[in-house]
XYZ file of C-alpha atoms in Angstrom:
324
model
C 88.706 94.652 122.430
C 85.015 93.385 121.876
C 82.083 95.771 121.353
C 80.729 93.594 124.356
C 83.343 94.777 127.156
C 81.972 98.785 126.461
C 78.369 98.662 126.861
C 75.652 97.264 129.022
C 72.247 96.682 128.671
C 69.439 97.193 131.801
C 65.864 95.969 131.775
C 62.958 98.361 133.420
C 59.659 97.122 134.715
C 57.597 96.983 131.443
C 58.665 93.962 129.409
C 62.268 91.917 131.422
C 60.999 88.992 128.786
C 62.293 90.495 126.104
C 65.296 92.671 127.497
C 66.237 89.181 128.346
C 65.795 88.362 124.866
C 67.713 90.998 123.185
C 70.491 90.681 125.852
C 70.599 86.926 124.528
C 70.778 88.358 120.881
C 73.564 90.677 121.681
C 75.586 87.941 123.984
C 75.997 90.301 127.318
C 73.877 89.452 130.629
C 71.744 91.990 131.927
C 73.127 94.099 134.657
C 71.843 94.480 137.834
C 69.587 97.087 139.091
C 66.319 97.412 140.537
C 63.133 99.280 141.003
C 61.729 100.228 144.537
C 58.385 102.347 145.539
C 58.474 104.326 148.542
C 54.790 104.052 150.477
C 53.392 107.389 148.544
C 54.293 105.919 144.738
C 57.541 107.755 144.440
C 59.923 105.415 142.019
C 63.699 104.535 143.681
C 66.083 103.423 141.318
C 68.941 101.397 141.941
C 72.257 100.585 140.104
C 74.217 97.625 141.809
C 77.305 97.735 138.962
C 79.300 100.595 137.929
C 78.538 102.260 134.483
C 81.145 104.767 134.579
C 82.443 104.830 130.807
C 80.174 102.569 129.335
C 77.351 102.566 126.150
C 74.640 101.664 128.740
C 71.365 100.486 126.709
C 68.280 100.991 128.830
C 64.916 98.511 127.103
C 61.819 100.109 128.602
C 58.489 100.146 126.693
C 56.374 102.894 127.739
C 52.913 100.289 127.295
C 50.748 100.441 130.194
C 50.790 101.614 133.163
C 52.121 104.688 130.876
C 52.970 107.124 133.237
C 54.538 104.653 135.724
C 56.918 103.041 132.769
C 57.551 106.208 131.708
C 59.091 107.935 134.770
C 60.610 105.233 135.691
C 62.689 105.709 132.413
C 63.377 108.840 133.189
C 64.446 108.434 136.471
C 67.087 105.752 135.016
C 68.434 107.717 132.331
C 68.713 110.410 134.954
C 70.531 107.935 137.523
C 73.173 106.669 134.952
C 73.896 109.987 133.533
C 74.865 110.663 136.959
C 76.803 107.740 137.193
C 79.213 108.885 134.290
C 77.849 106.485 131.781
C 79.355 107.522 128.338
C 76.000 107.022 126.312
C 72.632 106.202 127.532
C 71.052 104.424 124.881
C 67.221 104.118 124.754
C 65.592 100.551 123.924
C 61.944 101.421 123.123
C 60.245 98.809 121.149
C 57.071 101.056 122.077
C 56.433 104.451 122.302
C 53.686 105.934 124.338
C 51.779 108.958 123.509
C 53.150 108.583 119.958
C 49.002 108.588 118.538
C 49.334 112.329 120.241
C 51.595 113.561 117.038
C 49.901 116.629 116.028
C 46.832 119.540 117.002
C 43.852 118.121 115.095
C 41.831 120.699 117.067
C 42.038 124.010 119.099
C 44.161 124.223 122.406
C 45.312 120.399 121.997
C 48.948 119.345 123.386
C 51.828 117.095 121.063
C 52.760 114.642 123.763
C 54.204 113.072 121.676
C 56.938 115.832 121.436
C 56.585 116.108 125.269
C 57.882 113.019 125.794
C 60.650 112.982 123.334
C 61.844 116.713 124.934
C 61.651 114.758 128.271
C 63.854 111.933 127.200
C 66.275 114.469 125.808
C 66.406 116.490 129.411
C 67.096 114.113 131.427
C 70.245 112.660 129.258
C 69.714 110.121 126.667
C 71.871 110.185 123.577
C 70.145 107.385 121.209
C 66.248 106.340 120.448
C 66.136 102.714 119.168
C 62.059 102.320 118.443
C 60.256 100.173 116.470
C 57.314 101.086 113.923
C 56.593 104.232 115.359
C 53.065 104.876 115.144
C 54.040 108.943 113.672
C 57.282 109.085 111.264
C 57.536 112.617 111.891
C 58.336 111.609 115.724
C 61.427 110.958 114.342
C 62.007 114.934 113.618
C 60.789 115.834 117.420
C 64.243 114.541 118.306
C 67.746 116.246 118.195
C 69.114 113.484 118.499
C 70.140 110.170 117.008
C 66.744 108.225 116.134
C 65.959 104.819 114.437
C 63.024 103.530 114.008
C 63.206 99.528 112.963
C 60.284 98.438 111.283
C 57.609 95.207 112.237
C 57.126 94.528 108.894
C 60.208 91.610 108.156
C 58.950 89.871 111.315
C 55.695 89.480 110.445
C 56.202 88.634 106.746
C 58.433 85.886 107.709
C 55.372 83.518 109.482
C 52.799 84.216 106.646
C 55.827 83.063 104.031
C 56.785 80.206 106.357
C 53.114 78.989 106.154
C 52.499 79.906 102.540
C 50.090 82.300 102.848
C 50.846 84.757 100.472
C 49.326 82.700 97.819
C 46.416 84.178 96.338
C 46.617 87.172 99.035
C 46.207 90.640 99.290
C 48.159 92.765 101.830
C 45.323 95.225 103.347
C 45.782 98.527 105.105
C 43.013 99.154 107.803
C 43.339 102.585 106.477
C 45.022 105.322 104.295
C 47.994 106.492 107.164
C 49.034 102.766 107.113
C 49.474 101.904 103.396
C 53.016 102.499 103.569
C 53.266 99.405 106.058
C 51.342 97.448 104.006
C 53.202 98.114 100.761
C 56.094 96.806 102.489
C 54.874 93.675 103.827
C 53.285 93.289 100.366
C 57.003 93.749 98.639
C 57.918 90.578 101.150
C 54.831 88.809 100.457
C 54.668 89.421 96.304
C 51.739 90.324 96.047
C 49.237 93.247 95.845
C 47.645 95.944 98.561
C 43.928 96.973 99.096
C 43.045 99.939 101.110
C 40.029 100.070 104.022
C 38.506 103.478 103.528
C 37.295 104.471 107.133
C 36.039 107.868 108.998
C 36.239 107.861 112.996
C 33.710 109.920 114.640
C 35.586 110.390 117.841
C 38.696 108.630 119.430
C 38.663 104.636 119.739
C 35.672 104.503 117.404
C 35.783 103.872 113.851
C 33.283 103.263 110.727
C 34.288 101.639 108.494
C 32.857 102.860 104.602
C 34.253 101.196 101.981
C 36.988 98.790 100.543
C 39.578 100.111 97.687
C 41.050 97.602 95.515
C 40.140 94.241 94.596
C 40.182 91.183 97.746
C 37.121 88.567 96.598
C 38.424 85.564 96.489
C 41.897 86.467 98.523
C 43.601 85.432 101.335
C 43.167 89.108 103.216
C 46.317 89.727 105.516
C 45.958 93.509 107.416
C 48.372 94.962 108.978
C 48.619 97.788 111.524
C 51.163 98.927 113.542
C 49.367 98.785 116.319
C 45.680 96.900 117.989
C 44.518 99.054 120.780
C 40.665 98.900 121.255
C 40.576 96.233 118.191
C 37.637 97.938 116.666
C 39.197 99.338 113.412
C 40.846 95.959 112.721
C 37.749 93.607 113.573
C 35.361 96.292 111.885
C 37.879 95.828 108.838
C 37.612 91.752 109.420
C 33.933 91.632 108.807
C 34.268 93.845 105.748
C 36.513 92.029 103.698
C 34.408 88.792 104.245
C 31.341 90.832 103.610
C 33.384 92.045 100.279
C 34.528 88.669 99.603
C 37.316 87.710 101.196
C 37.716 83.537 101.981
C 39.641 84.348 104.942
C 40.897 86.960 107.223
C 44.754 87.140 108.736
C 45.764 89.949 111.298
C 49.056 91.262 111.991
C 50.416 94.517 113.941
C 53.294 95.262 115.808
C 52.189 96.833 118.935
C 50.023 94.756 121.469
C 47.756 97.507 123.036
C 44.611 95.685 123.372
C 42.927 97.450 126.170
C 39.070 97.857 126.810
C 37.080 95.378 124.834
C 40.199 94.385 122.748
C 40.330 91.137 123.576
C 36.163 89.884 123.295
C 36.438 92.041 119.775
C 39.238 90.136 118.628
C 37.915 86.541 120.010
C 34.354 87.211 118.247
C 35.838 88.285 114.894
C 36.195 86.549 111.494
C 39.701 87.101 111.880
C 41.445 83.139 111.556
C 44.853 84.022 113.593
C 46.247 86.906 114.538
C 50.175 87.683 114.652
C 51.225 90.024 117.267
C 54.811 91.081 118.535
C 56.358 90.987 122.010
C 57.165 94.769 121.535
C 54.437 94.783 124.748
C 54.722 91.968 127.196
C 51.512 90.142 127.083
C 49.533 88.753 130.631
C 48.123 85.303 130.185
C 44.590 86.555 129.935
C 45.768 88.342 126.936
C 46.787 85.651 124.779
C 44.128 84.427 122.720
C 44.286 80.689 120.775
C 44.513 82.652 117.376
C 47.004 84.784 118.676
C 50.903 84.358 117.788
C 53.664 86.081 118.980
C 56.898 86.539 117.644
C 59.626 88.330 118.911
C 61.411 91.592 118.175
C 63.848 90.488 120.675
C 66.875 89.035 117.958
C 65.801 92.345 115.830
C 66.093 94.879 117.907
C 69.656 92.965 119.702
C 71.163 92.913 116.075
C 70.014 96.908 115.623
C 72.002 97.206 119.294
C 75.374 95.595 117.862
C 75.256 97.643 114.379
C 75.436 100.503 116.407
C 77.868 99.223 118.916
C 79.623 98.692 115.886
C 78.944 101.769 113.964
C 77.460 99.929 111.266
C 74.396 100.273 108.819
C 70.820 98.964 110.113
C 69.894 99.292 106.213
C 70.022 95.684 105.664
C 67.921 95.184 108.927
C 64.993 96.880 106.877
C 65.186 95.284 103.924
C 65.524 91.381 104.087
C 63.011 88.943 105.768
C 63.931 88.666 108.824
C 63.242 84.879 110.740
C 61.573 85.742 114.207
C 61.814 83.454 117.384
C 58.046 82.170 117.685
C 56.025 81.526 120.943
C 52.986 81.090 121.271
């Protein structure tokens, strides 16, 4: 018997590209349901095959609207639990409130745990992620959580292009120098550090850089663009510190606010972006590329159908489907 005749795989509201993608990847269709709203907002979900005994993957990014994508998650895991579904895998290439990790001041809430106590209530069995933006949102679970990581994706378009000559891999600050170690382990070559304080949330000032980048090729990479301020900030100064030219890469999409005018008036030369958010066309910028975590995250889906390793997923360049 096939892996393929035990599970199915559902796509929510947030991002049916790439559930179609990964779906593709794994070599099942999607299976039919749908999402209704009743005239007040409430969320209806519908199931139009029988899951009864099955490893049901659900792919839902919680990206904006938050709330909405959110509950209607929940409201599916809740349905095929119901349903007698044997597992209830989630598929979430990004995870909301994850920047809400930890109390940085008095009286302030984890969401981030919230949400991951949430997801556990209501049924599921399995978190597949991708770069979360918090490690330690790994530990908020009791259950079975893996976190696939951006950084093979990315690594394989700068190689492709033969950019990592003469580069440096830069962190846009000190929580993400991890990440950029390991794209600079793909890449060969070293890391530099932005050294940055943020006054308050979604604004950042950028002080100094660490590490040596005149005369590079500067590549940054962040796991995630929201606002774009901390990564065009960082743009401008490398080239002030004497960088030739700036690359951009994350893995999570955001870019809300003034995101996109930011990233349009920056020195940054292209920018290399993930589907792990589905993108609107007024969104996608001529320096902008996208590849996608789709094949990724569908080969993570039949290691564990298989109840193999995802080790080797994490440590090999990994060639991404590319469009622009």
């Amino acid at each position: 018997m096939s892996y393929k005749d035990d599970m199915m795989i559902f796509a929510l509201n947030s991002n049916v590209p790439l559930a179609q993608k990964i779906a593709d990847r794994v070599g099942v269709p999607l299976s039919k349901s749908s999402v209704e709203r009743f005239s007040d907002g409430e969320i209806q979900i519908n199931i139009d095959e029988t899951v009864r005994g099955k490893d049901v993957y659900l792919v839902q990014s919680t990206s904006k609207p938050v709330n909405d994508n959110l509950m209607e998650l929940l409201i599916m895991i809740d349905a095929v639990r119901r349903a007698s579904a044997r597992t209830i895998n989630i598929v979430m290439p990004y995870y909301g409130y994850a920047r809400q990790d930890r109390k940085t001041r008095a009286r302030e809430p984890i969401t981030a745990k919230l949400v991951a106590d949430m997801l556990q209530a209501a049924g599921a069995d399995r978190i597949l992620s991708l770069d979360l933006h918090a490690p330690q949102i790994q530990g908020f679970f009791d259950i079975p959580v893996d976190n696939l990581m951006g950084a093979p994706l990315l690594a394989d378009y700068f190689l492709r292009n033969g950019l990592e000559k003469d580069a440096v891999v830069v962190s846009p600050d000190h929580g993400g120098v991890t990440r950029a170690r390991k794209l600079a382990e793909f890449l060969g070559c070293p890391i530099a550090i932005v050294d940055k304080r943020r006054p308050k949330a979604n604004v950042a000032e950028v002080m100094n850089i660490i590490g040596n980048v005149k005369g590079k090729r500067a590549i940054i990479i962040d796991d995630m663009i929201d606002t774009a301020g901390t990564i065009t900030l960082a743009a401008q100064a490398l080239i002030d510190a004497g960088a030739t030219e700036v690359y951009a890469s994350a893995t999570h999409a955001v870019l809300s606010g003034p995101a996109i005018k930011r990233l349009n008036d920056s020195p940054i030369k292209n920018l290399v972006l993930t589907d792990s958010i589905n993108q609107p066309a007024e969104k996608k910028l001529d320096k902008m590329l996208l590849v996608s975590v789709g094949p990724l995250m569908g080969d993570a889906i039949k290691c564990i159908q298989n109840h193999e390793a995802l080790s080797p997923l994490f440590n090999t360049r990994y060639e991404a489907d590319k469009n622009k």
